[in-house]
XYZ file of C-alpha atoms in Angstrom:
654
model
C 10.935 13.042 -39.771
C 14.154 12.339 -38.318
C 15.116 9.546 -36.297
C 18.112 8.377 -34.205
C 19.303 5.872 -36.579
C 20.900 8.351 -39.287
C 24.411 8.303 -37.605
C 26.377 5.706 -35.913
C 25.876 6.110 -32.016
C 28.683 5.543 -29.762
C 28.157 4.535 -25.943
C 28.465 6.987 -23.004
C 30.894 6.337 -20.354
C 29.773 5.382 -16.997
C 31.644 7.240 -14.504
C 30.226 5.904 -11.368
C 26.821 4.380 -9.674
C 25.118 4.841 -6.320
C 23.151 1.777 -5.928
C 22.885 -1.208 -4.477
C 20.506 -4.110 -5.165
C 19.974 -5.125 -1.130
C 17.049 -7.304 -2.111
C 19.093 -9.936 -3.860
C 20.067 -12.520 -1.143
C 23.636 -13.083 -0.481
C 24.524 -9.773 -3.144
C 27.199 -8.421 -1.504
C 30.922 -10.218 -1.495
C 34.249 -8.926 -0.043
C 36.836 -10.179 -2.577
C 39.543 -12.356 -1.222
C 41.947 -9.245 -1.773
C 40.387 -7.263 0.882
C 40.423 -4.295 -1.305
C 37.235 -4.750 -3.623
C 33.724 -5.549 -2.999
C 31.603 -6.973 -5.655
C 27.301 -6.418 -5.976
C 24.422 -6.325 -8.181
C 23.492 -3.237 -9.606
C 20.586 -3.731 -12.450
C 21.780 -5.272 -15.044
C 25.472 -4.845 -14.199
C 28.002 -6.677 -11.685
C 29.876 -3.822 -9.686
C 33.699 -4.279 -8.711
C 34.417 -1.462 -6.203
C 37.580 -0.154 -4.847
C 37.130 0.084 -0.990
C 39.650 3.001 -0.803
C 38.935 5.063 -3.543
C 35.211 4.088 -4.711
C 36.473 3.860 -7.959
C 34.041 1.280 -9.767
C 34.299 -1.136 -12.812
C 31.292 -2.547 -14.396
C 30.839 -6.304 -15.671
C 28.090 -5.804 -18.470
C 26.618 -8.621 -20.269
C 23.067 -9.647 -18.648
C 19.829 -8.555 -20.499
C 17.790 -8.246 -17.126
C 18.505 -7.660 -13.799
C 20.692 -9.634 -11.973
C 19.414 -11.700 -9.708
C 22.496 -13.482 -7.706
C 26.313 -12.944 -7.360
C 28.942 -15.064 -5.965
C 32.878 -14.701 -5.812
C 35.112 -17.744 -5.591
C 37.107 -18.265 -2.785
C 40.518 -17.885 -4.663
C 39.520 -14.695 -5.885
C 39.763 -15.565 -9.587
C 36.380 -16.069 -10.735
C 32.859 -14.395 -10.178
C 29.497 -15.565 -11.105
C 26.067 -14.051 -11.697
C 22.701 -14.775 -12.607
C 19.985 -13.098 -13.998
C 15.850 -12.903 -14.075
C 14.165 -12.623 -17.519
C 10.775 -12.728 -18.652
C 8.404 -15.603 -18.887
C 9.228 -18.137 -21.470
C 12.724 -17.011 -21.817
C 15.761 -18.560 -20.920
C 18.037 -16.746 -17.935
C 21.733 -16.537 -18.296
C 24.491 -17.448 -15.837
C 27.764 -15.670 -16.496
C 31.250 -16.579 -14.915
C 33.795 -13.737 -15.298
C 37.113 -13.520 -15.020
C 38.462 -11.302 -11.955
C 41.832 -10.338 -13.600
C 40.954 -8.789 -16.671
C 37.285 -8.295 -15.683
C 36.192 -10.074 -18.964
C 33.761 -12.729 -19.567
C 35.315 -16.305 -18.691
C 32.220 -18.720 -19.488
C 28.294 -18.945 -19.529
C 25.084 -20.989 -20.229
C 21.429 -20.525 -20.218
C 20.242 -23.760 -19.361
C 17.387 -22.156 -16.758
C 14.307 -20.557 -17.547
C 13.193 -17.388 -16.230
C 15.393 -16.863 -13.504
C 18.347 -18.019 -11.219
C 17.929 -17.785 -7.718
C 21.645 -18.977 -6.684
C 24.897 -19.441 -7.703
C 27.899 -20.433 -5.897
C 31.743 -21.921 -6.295
C 33.155 -24.997 -5.202
C 36.044 -24.656 -2.285
C 38.982 -24.942 -4.974
C 36.961 -23.441 -8.017
C 36.621 -26.994 -9.790
C 32.920 -26.509 -10.041
C 30.459 -23.757 -10.025
C 26.715 -24.665 -9.305
C 23.501 -22.692 -10.274
C 19.914 -23.104 -8.937
C 17.032 -22.074 -11.078
C 13.792 -20.332 -9.880
C 10.113 -21.639 -9.491
C 9.520 -22.083 -13.213
C 12.641 -23.851 -13.570
C 13.371 -26.123 -10.431
C 16.696 -27.366 -11.967
C 20.399 -27.205 -10.489
C 23.256 -27.235 -12.835
C 26.735 -28.082 -12.427
C 29.087 -26.309 -14.316
C 32.910 -27.720 -14.841
C 35.492 -24.651 -14.658
C 37.969 -26.858 -16.588
C 36.024 -27.339 -19.567
C 33.730 -24.264 -19.318
C 30.968 -26.631 -20.214
C 27.901 -27.885 -18.090
C 28.918 -30.921 -16.413
C 25.032 -31.835 -15.519
C 22.135 -31.240 -13.899
C 19.117 -32.513 -12.133
C 15.609 -31.230 -10.561
C 16.340 -29.354 -7.124
C 13.710 -30.597 -5.219
C 11.154 -33.276 -5.450
C 7.619 -33.050 -6.196
C 6.149 -33.034 -2.267
C 8.496 -30.642 -1.618
C 8.507 -26.708 -2.091
C 10.852 -24.663 -4.142
C 14.812 -24.619 -3.450
C 15.797 -21.247 -2.912
C 19.320 -21.430 -1.737
C 22.448 -23.162 -2.524
C 26.014 -23.505 -1.049
C 29.209 -25.805 -1.264
C 31.228 -27.467 1.584
C 34.261 -25.829 2.663
C 36.670 -28.431 2.217
C 35.049 -30.835 -0.404
C 34.690 -29.859 -3.923
C 32.313 -32.485 -5.022
C 29.528 -31.627 -2.286
C 26.960 -29.025 -2.012
C 23.430 -28.461 -0.400
C 20.093 -27.069 -1.600
C 17.553 -25.574 0.510
C 13.950 -23.877 0.701
C 10.731 -24.102 1.366
C 10.247 -27.466 3.197
C 13.278 -29.286 1.344
C 16.954 -29.498 2.481
C 19.325 -32.088 0.066
C 22.882 -32.540 -0.129
C 24.573 -33.427 -3.279
C 27.435 -35.267 -4.271
C 29.270 -34.611 -7.834
C 30.240 -37.783 -9.510
C 32.640 -36.141 -12.319
C 33.809 -38.908 -14.519
C 29.732 -40.070 -14.773
C 28.759 -36.686 -15.198
C 25.891 -37.378 -12.672
C 24.961 -35.656 -9.282
C 23.212 -37.551 -6.557
C 20.890 -36.252 -3.899
C 20.112 -37.290 -0.455
C 17.322 -35.897 1.870
C 18.109 -34.712 5.276
C 16.428 -36.316 7.669
C 14.496 -33.968 9.514
C 11.747 -36.060 11.181
C 8.484 -33.845 11.285
C 10.220 -30.636 11.467
C 9.186 -27.970 8.527
C 11.061 -25.082 7.810
C 11.589 -22.365 5.095
C 15.214 -22.258 4.494
C 16.390 -18.865 3.667
C 20.395 -19.022 4.230
C 22.607 -21.979 4.411
C 26.583 -22.178 6.573
C 28.820 -25.088 6.478
C 31.562 -24.799 9.206
C 35.283 -24.938 8.409
C 35.528 -28.561 8.705
C 32.455 -29.316 7.018
C 31.061 -31.266 10.039
C 27.969 -29.219 10.628
C 25.157 -27.212 8.379
C 23.604 -24.079 9.920
C 20.160 -23.455 8.112
C 18.555 -19.795 8.642
C 14.458 -19.905 8.815
C 11.831 -17.827 8.377
C 10.292 -19.027 11.750
C 13.483 -17.490 13.393
C 15.339 -20.579 14.486
C 18.488 -22.514 13.497
C 18.533 -25.590 12.395
C 21.762 -27.343 12.760
C 22.513 -30.543 10.566
C 25.465 -33.060 10.574
C 26.675 -33.389 7.125
C 27.615 -36.972 7.402
C 30.883 -36.855 5.325
C 32.184 -40.043 6.926
C 31.456 -43.417 5.396
C 28.077 -44.795 6.906
C 26.481 -41.574 8.009
C 23.512 -39.962 6.350
C 22.817 -36.168 6.885
C 20.198 -35.491 10.074
C 19.214 -32.621 11.805
C 21.036 -32.540 15.168
C 19.131 -29.870 16.879
C 16.944 -26.491 16.725
C 18.780 -23.474 17.813
C 17.180 -20.719 19.451
C 18.683 -17.807 21.281
C 18.294 -17.330 25.450
C 15.224 -15.243 26.246
C 16.016 -11.615 27.644
C 13.566 -12.588 30.395
C 15.238 -14.945 32.532
C 12.198 -14.737 35.192
C 10.546 -17.941 33.804
C 10.839 -21.328 35.256
C 11.857 -23.263 31.872
C 14.635 -22.086 29.749
C 12.536 -22.065 26.423
C 14.229 -20.743 23.062
C 13.180 -17.439 21.879
C 13.077 -17.038 17.979
C 14.361 -14.042 16.396
C 11.198 -11.818 14.751
C 11.339 -11.413 11.193
C 12.995 -15.102 10.366
C 16.919 -15.450 10.147
C 18.021 -14.379 6.352
C 21.606 -14.333 6.589
C 24.428 -16.187 8.508
C 28.110 -16.248 9.189
C 30.666 -18.409 10.925
C 33.021 -16.811 12.963
C 36.392 -17.873 14.689
C 35.340 -20.152 17.943
C 32.078 -21.924 16.763
C 30.438 -18.504 16.593
C 27.687 -17.587 14.370
C 26.712 -14.048 13.575
C 22.768 -13.700 12.434
C 21.210 -11.650 10.548
C 17.327 -11.300 10.752
C 13.892 -9.719 8.657
C 13.660 -7.112 11.539
C 17.325 -5.682 11.118
C 18.969 -7.153 14.122
C 22.473 -8.252 13.854
C 23.526 -10.705 16.688
C 26.827 -12.835 17.653
C 25.614 -16.349 19.255
C 27.454 -19.046 20.896
C 25.933 -22.497 21.878
C 25.197 -22.467 25.358
C 26.714 -24.695 27.587
C 23.363 -24.990 29.592
C 19.995 -27.169 28.304
C 16.391 -26.305 28.629
C 15.355 -27.404 31.670
C 12.311 -29.027 30.333
C 11.327 -30.345 27.031
C 9.393 -26.990 25.690
C 8.436 -27.405 22.212
C 9.557 -24.406 20.060
C 7.119 -24.787 16.760
C 6.672 -28.603 16.424
C 10.279 -29.274 17.633
C 11.925 -29.711 20.850
C 14.559 -26.990 21.452
C 17.519 -29.176 23.060
C 19.944 -26.239 22.310
C 20.077 -22.794 23.172
C 22.518 -20.123 21.782
C 23.780 -17.116 24.450
C 23.667 -13.821 22.666
C 26.793 -12.206 23.539
C 26.574 -8.956 21.226
C 23.774 -7.239 19.210
C 22.971 -4.415 17.090
C 20.352 -2.792 14.558
C 20.408 -1.889 10.993
C 18.135 -0.112 8.571
C 16.144 -2.957 6.766
C 16.206 -6.766 6.725
C 19.463 -8.183 6.477
C 20.150 -9.951 3.516
C 24.202 -10.260 3.171
C 26.724 -11.096 5.700
C 30.224 -11.159 4.407
C 33.726 -10.985 5.847
C 37.263 -9.995 4.848
C 40.784 -11.791 5.511
C 41.172 -9.572 8.603
C 37.460 -10.566 10.076
C 35.613 -7.592 9.364
C 32.202 -7.877 8.583
C 30.075 -6.361 5.794
C 26.575 -6.143 6.005
C 24.033 -5.587 3.241
C 20.072 -5.010 3.992
C 17.194 -4.532 1.860
C 17.018 -0.990 2.360
C 20.445 -0.857 0.159
C 22.688 0.113 2.911
C 26.121 -1.190 3.093
C 27.841 -1.319 6.758
C 30.839 -2.709 8.187
C 31.595 -3.946 11.732
C 34.045 -5.144 13.606
C 32.475 -8.638 14.846
C 33.657 -8.736 18.589
C 31.653 -5.533 19.367
C 29.212 -5.154 16.042
C 30.120 -1.358 16.098
C 28.325 -0.372 12.735
C 29.678 2.065 10.167
C 27.843 3.009 7.340
C 30.005 2.674 4.276
C 27.697 2.981 1.238
C 23.787 4.035 0.976
C 21.062 4.858 -1.868
C 17.332 4.935 -2.195
C 15.871 1.811 -2.031
C 12.888 2.919 -4.212
C 12.109 5.218 -6.930
C 13.898 8.563 -7.112
C 11.514 11.101 -8.498
C 13.846 13.921 -9.609
C 17.713 15.286 -9.697
C 18.882 18.672 -9.814
C 22.194 20.448 -9.112
C 22.511 23.613 -7.442
C 23.127 26.677 -9.667
C 26.883 26.613 -10.325
C 28.087 23.934 -8.164
C 28.996 20.662 -9.994
C 30.202 18.945 -6.945
C 26.733 18.551 -5.530
C 23.328 17.257 -6.373
C 19.953 16.622 -4.974
C 17.570 13.661 -5.177
C 13.972 12.687 -4.027
C 12.581 9.633 -3.334
C 10.165 7.987 -1.195
C 10.226 9.536 2.526
C 13.011 11.691 1.979
C 15.407 14.091 0.284
C 19.146 13.261 -0.051
C 22.422 15.598 -0.773
C 24.990 13.972 -2.555
C 28.879 14.612 -3.265
C 29.501 13.706 -6.787
C 32.959 12.871 -7.087
C 32.616 10.463 -4.313
C 29.104 9.274 -4.518
C 28.604 9.818 -0.746
C 25.360 10.866 0.943
C 26.042 14.228 2.595
C 22.447 15.222 4.121
C 19.026 13.724 4.344
C 15.682 15.221 4.710
C 13.172 12.880 5.933
C 9.375 12.702 6.385
C 8.103 9.418 7.438
C 5.299 7.875 5.590
C 5.141 10.514 2.926
C 6.716 10.725 -0.706
C 8.377 13.675 -1.860
C 7.747 14.178 -5.608
C 9.613 16.830 -6.738
C 12.778 18.908 -5.646
C 14.526 22.232 -6.751
C 17.497 24.212 -5.049
C 17.339 28.254 -4.586
C 19.716 30.400 -7.160
C 21.822 31.201 -3.753
C 21.825 27.925 -2.582
C 20.294 28.590 0.815
C 17.492 26.288 0.714
C 16.293 22.881 -0.775
C 12.603 22.935 -1.511
C 10.608 20.037 -1.770
C 7.325 19.086 -2.617
C 5.121 15.812 -1.280
C 2.361 14.022 -1.844
C 0.490 15.311 1.211
C 0.299 18.509 -0.870
C 2.491 20.563 1.379
C 5.897 21.969 0.530
C 9.051 22.026 2.858
C 11.991 24.106 2.528
C 15.531 23.073 4.420
C 18.612 24.256 5.360
C 21.034 22.391 3.080
C 23.980 22.203 5.606
C 22.038 21.461 8.928
C 18.924 19.516 7.076
C 16.430 21.548 9.519
C 13.237 22.476 8.456
C 12.963 26.341 7.449
C 9.297 26.626 6.328
C 6.350 24.807 5.395
C 3.317 25.709 3.221
C 0.351 23.913 4.112
C -2.198 22.605 1.522
C -0.520 23.986 -1.506
C -2.320 21.224 -3.689
C -4.938 18.947 -2.787
C -3.642 16.108 -4.908
C -0.088 16.584 -4.012
C 3.384 18.941 -5.248
C 4.162 17.711 -8.735
C 6.674 20.435 -10.024
C 8.619 23.283 -8.282
C 10.206 26.394 -9.826
C 11.792 28.767 -7.471
C 12.409 32.379 -8.887
C 16.069 33.626 -8.882
C 15.823 35.965 -6.143
C 14.389 33.365 -3.973
C 11.052 35.532 -3.079
C 8.587 33.582 -5.304
C 8.267 30.054 -5.927
C 5.893 28.317 -8.802
C 4.096 24.831 -7.796
C 2.366 23.056 -9.975
C 0.137 20.268 -8.515
C -1.793 16.616 -9.384
C -5.029 18.495 -10.000
C -3.381 20.295 -12.818
C -3.364 23.828 -11.002
C -0.219 26.135 -11.071
C 0.023 28.206 -8.263
C 2.766 31.354 -7.341
C 3.744 32.133 -3.564
C 5.541 34.709 -2.286
C 8.184 33.560 0.378
C 8.920 35.737 2.940
C 11.226 35.166 6.284
C 8.431 34.095 8.577
C 5.280 34.208 5.600
C 4.373 32.113 2.768
C 1.480 33.808 0.911
C -0.452 32.729 -2.094
C -0.035 35.409 -4.790
C -1.981 33.876 -7.801
C -3.648 30.202 -8.731
C -3.767 29.593 -12.528
C -6.559 27.204 -13.608
C -5.751 26.153 -17.046
C -4.819 22.520 -17.228
C -6.873 19.488 -16.517
C -4.205 16.935 -15.968
C -1.404 16.848 -13.484
C 1.695 19.211 -13.652
C 4.840 17.170 -14.822
C 7.149 19.904 -15.064
C 8.052 23.596 -14.705
C 10.493 25.808 -16.316
C 11.308 29.335 -15.698
C 13.259 31.678 -18.168
C 16.675 33.629 -16.889
C 15.005 36.662 -16.245
C 11.826 35.246 -14.316
C 9.542 36.688 -16.515
C 8.052 33.760 -18.076
C 7.350 30.220 -17.094
C 6.394 27.266 -19.069
C 4.008 24.251 -17.498
C 3.968 20.861 -19.139
C 0.767 18.494 -18.040
C -0.573 15.050 -18.845
C -3.451 16.872 -20.298
C -1.564 17.030 -23.655
C -0.786 20.823 -23.276
C 2.175 23.443 -22.326
C 1.365 26.511 -21.376
C 3.750 29.791 -21.432
C 2.610 31.815 -18.287
C 3.655 35.301 -17.953
C 4.589 35.501 -14.224
C 4.473 38.988 -13.806
C 0.719 39.582 -14.729
C -0.025 35.989 -14.231
C -1.470 35.610 -17.402
C -1.773 33.034 -20.254
C 0.462 33.835 -23.360
C 0.735 30.932 -25.372
C -0.393 27.100 -25.548
C 1.112 24.292 -27.064
C -1.104 21.116 -28.037
C -0.093 17.660 -29.026
C -1.423 14.009 -28.850
C 0.885 12.899 -25.911
C 1.089 13.469 -21.999
C 3.978 15.862 -21.615
C 6.284 14.503 -19.004
C 8.986 17.203 -19.602
C 10.196 20.704 -21.033
C 13.165 23.268 -21.403
C 13.900 26.147 -22.909
C 16.620 26.403 -25.335
C 19.186 29.128 -24.131
C 18.138 31.542 -26.413
C 14.624 31.445 -25.015
C 12.996 31.448 -28.204
C 12.216 27.535 -28.684
C 11.280 25.210 -26.431
C 11.996 21.273 -26.325
C 9.402 18.669 -25.153
C 9.078 15.034 -24.682
C 6.097 12.871 -23.665
C 4.501 9.329 -23.910
C 4.320 9.611 -27.619
C 8.328 8.717 -27.733
C 9.039 12.062 -29.744
C 11.348 14.978 -28.964
C 9.673 17.785 -30.367
C 10.777 21.445 -30.802
C 8.692 24.390 -30.722
C 8.496 28.200 -31.543
C 7.536 30.273 -28.690
C 6.426 33.099 -30.121
C 3.219 31.542 -31.574
C 3.279 28.065 -30.168
C 3.819 26.214 -33.688
C 5.891 22.711 -34.166
C 9.000 23.021 -35.618
C 10.539 19.726 -35.771
C 9.847 16.026 -34.157
C 12.415 13.390 -33.602
C 11.789 9.659 -32.966
C 13.748 9.367 -29.748
C 12.611 5.921 -28.575
C 11.659 2.953 -30.027
C 9.115 2.007 -27.055
C 7.840 3.371 -24.178
C 7.536 7.201 -22.810
C 10.304 9.853 -22.389
C 10.530 10.821 -19.418
C 13.119 13.277 -19.034
C 15.276 15.581 -20.808
C 17.947 18.477 -20.334
C 19.785 20.719 -22.437
C 23.378 21.874 -22.292
C 23.705 25.632 -21.169
C 25.476 26.405 -25.119
C 22.297 24.736 -26.687
C 24.487 22.177 -28.525
C 23.206 19.106 -27.100
C 19.962 17.394 -25.777
C 19.897 14.418 -23.584
C 16.882 12.301 -23.093
C 15.855 9.591 -20.975
C 12.679 7.122 -20.648
C 11.106 3.788 -20.219
C 13.789 2.109 -22.663
C 16.347 2.325 -19.971
C 18.584 4.317 -22.460
C 20.283 7.669 -22.135
C 20.518 9.446 -25.464
C 22.831 12.573 -26.364
C 21.414 14.565 -29.450
C 22.985 17.257 -31.091
C 20.232 20.001 -31.168
C 20.975 21.594 -34.972
C 21.652 18.164 -36.497
C 18.866 16.286 -34.564
C 20.753 13.211 -34.818
C 21.758 10.654 -31.867
C 25.184 10.503 -31.261
C 26.000 8.823 -27.888
C 23.885 5.993 -25.708
C 24.119 5.078 -22.412
C 23.310 1.441 -21.148
C 23.102 0.927 -17.507
C 19.785 1.475 -16.088
C 17.975 -1.951 -15.226
C 14.419 0.037 -15.184
C 12.935 3.108 -16.508
C 14.632 6.627 -16.198
C 12.606 8.786 -14.387
C 14.867 11.988 -14.114
C 18.268 13.178 -15.538
C 20.049 16.355 -15.105
C 23.137 17.774 -16.768
C 25.845 19.601 -14.395
C 26.423 23.287 -14.387
C 30.122 22.624 -15.886
C 28.626 20.184 -18.664
C 31.121 17.681 -17.900
C 28.593 15.102 -15.993
C 24.902 13.836 -16.520
C 23.448 12.370 -13.558
C 20.185 10.097 -14.443
C 18.198 8.501 -11.850
C 15.855 5.357 -12.001
C 12.508 3.817 -10.900
C 14.915 1.139 -9.223
C 16.818 3.656 -7.296
C 19.788 3.801 -8.706
C 21.756 6.938 -9.637
C 24.181 6.731 -12.352
C 27.086 9.434 -13.067
C 27.828 9.415 -17.168
C 30.940 11.391 -18.580
C 29.321 14.071 -21.282
C 31.248 13.527 -24.399
C 33.563 16.472 -25.256
C 32.503 18.983 -28.313
C 35.602 17.756 -30.145
C 34.384 13.913 -29.757
C 31.068 14.552 -30.892
C 29.957 14.379 -34.248
C 33.260 12.995 -35.615
């Protein structure tokens, strides 16, 4: 049996990535040069040029990046990660000029909740998660950790957020569940001293922190929807103390009292604007510009066990898709908004007119495919929608959505006139790719959802596979869609369907451990392949004399179509299933992807792995080689879409 360790493997070149980890708090930053944005994506930190969309990837973390920060000078980038229980989570400091590693430490356990730089890049502080609970101060001059301490008291909750003061390098703040502390750094003694903020009887879960430009006040966004205003007490003799719980002026002004109104879903992101104004991002997608009102409540109305003695006027507001997790601004004051649904918006703070800058799937991408003879466009499907992408720029061109449904498979007809999708409600929907309008819908195609599709090159016949194991043929007319045949051989879900070039044969792969080759002109079975695995994908060799399969046994298998005999097996993964494969149109190279998160390129004849692509943070669910064989697009269960450069023939195997 051949293995993929026979030759030295080289790395595939990652050309671009379509993705944004929107659930990472404060995971989007505009670089001070105003031309780049920095954000997390899987195990990498992405530095993207705004004008051209060109991307650079900072790779070094072993698992998903959980937090990111950019220094105010723009010289450094810091990132922390999450790891398995019992393992250390690394914090890495990157040099922006060369996009190289500057320093690191691994003093946290399991997860790093937040990282932050001091005002003049003197220190970098990192905050561990609930399994760690420590705050570590890193000295940028010596490239060594300076000191550390437990972030919160035993009677308090977990600390989740961290920020430095705007002018003082030696002061930073941590906050979280019922805890808020101001810290002082003593560099000579290598010690940090915490001071608990006096908040009286107020109990809040804090999710974001912002300090004004003069270090006078700290603003804390809470899950209860109000904002805590805290006096930092930088002057001698003063102690940090709560000044007020801020809430917006209610929309309904018919009440006799002026009771503050909290934001639904909580306040998850804050940004300081000129003129002592605040930009607020909430859990229900509201982005609002606020300013403290000159009027005060007429009566002492309690807002969640706290007297609301300050109101805030809502000057402007708008709504985005998903919970707002990041608010950041460039040097010109333009605001960038990141959401948990993996959308990036830009807005002018005066009017909050939104422009969608980047978007991607927030959930698992089920399948990716290219139209025939078109390498500039590709189509992906995921929960609730199907999207058409422009490959060179990574921009979304069209979206076809069905609320509360999951699109499980997608294919494009040979002439490119229809995007055909299969859904978990058992229906097949065909869309016009130019307008996104529904052209036809076949109801009740399968009773356990449509899991695979294969349209004929003529566009008049469609083969479908279902979760119950049936393979069905449908005649697609201009106004009607008719069932032609139902083939009941599989006992497990149909995972993949492939047709020959002349539409005479079709192969179906199933989780019952069989692949069946069908005569689709007479709708009869020709050959059956059996293996001790759950087949996940199958494809024809361009000669159409052999089949290549992959599945949960981690093996890449070659089969003879004539008699169904096994020709060769390759051990293509160390652990986890192989979920997807594709072969080049000349039959020289096979590309595979699976639960090991690696994209591998094999030479078909030699059976050795010559290139490996590292970039996915979760399992690869589907992949496709472009018709011009210059690009491979792979998609993962985290919603990321990665575009790789296919190696040239002369480079492979040298």
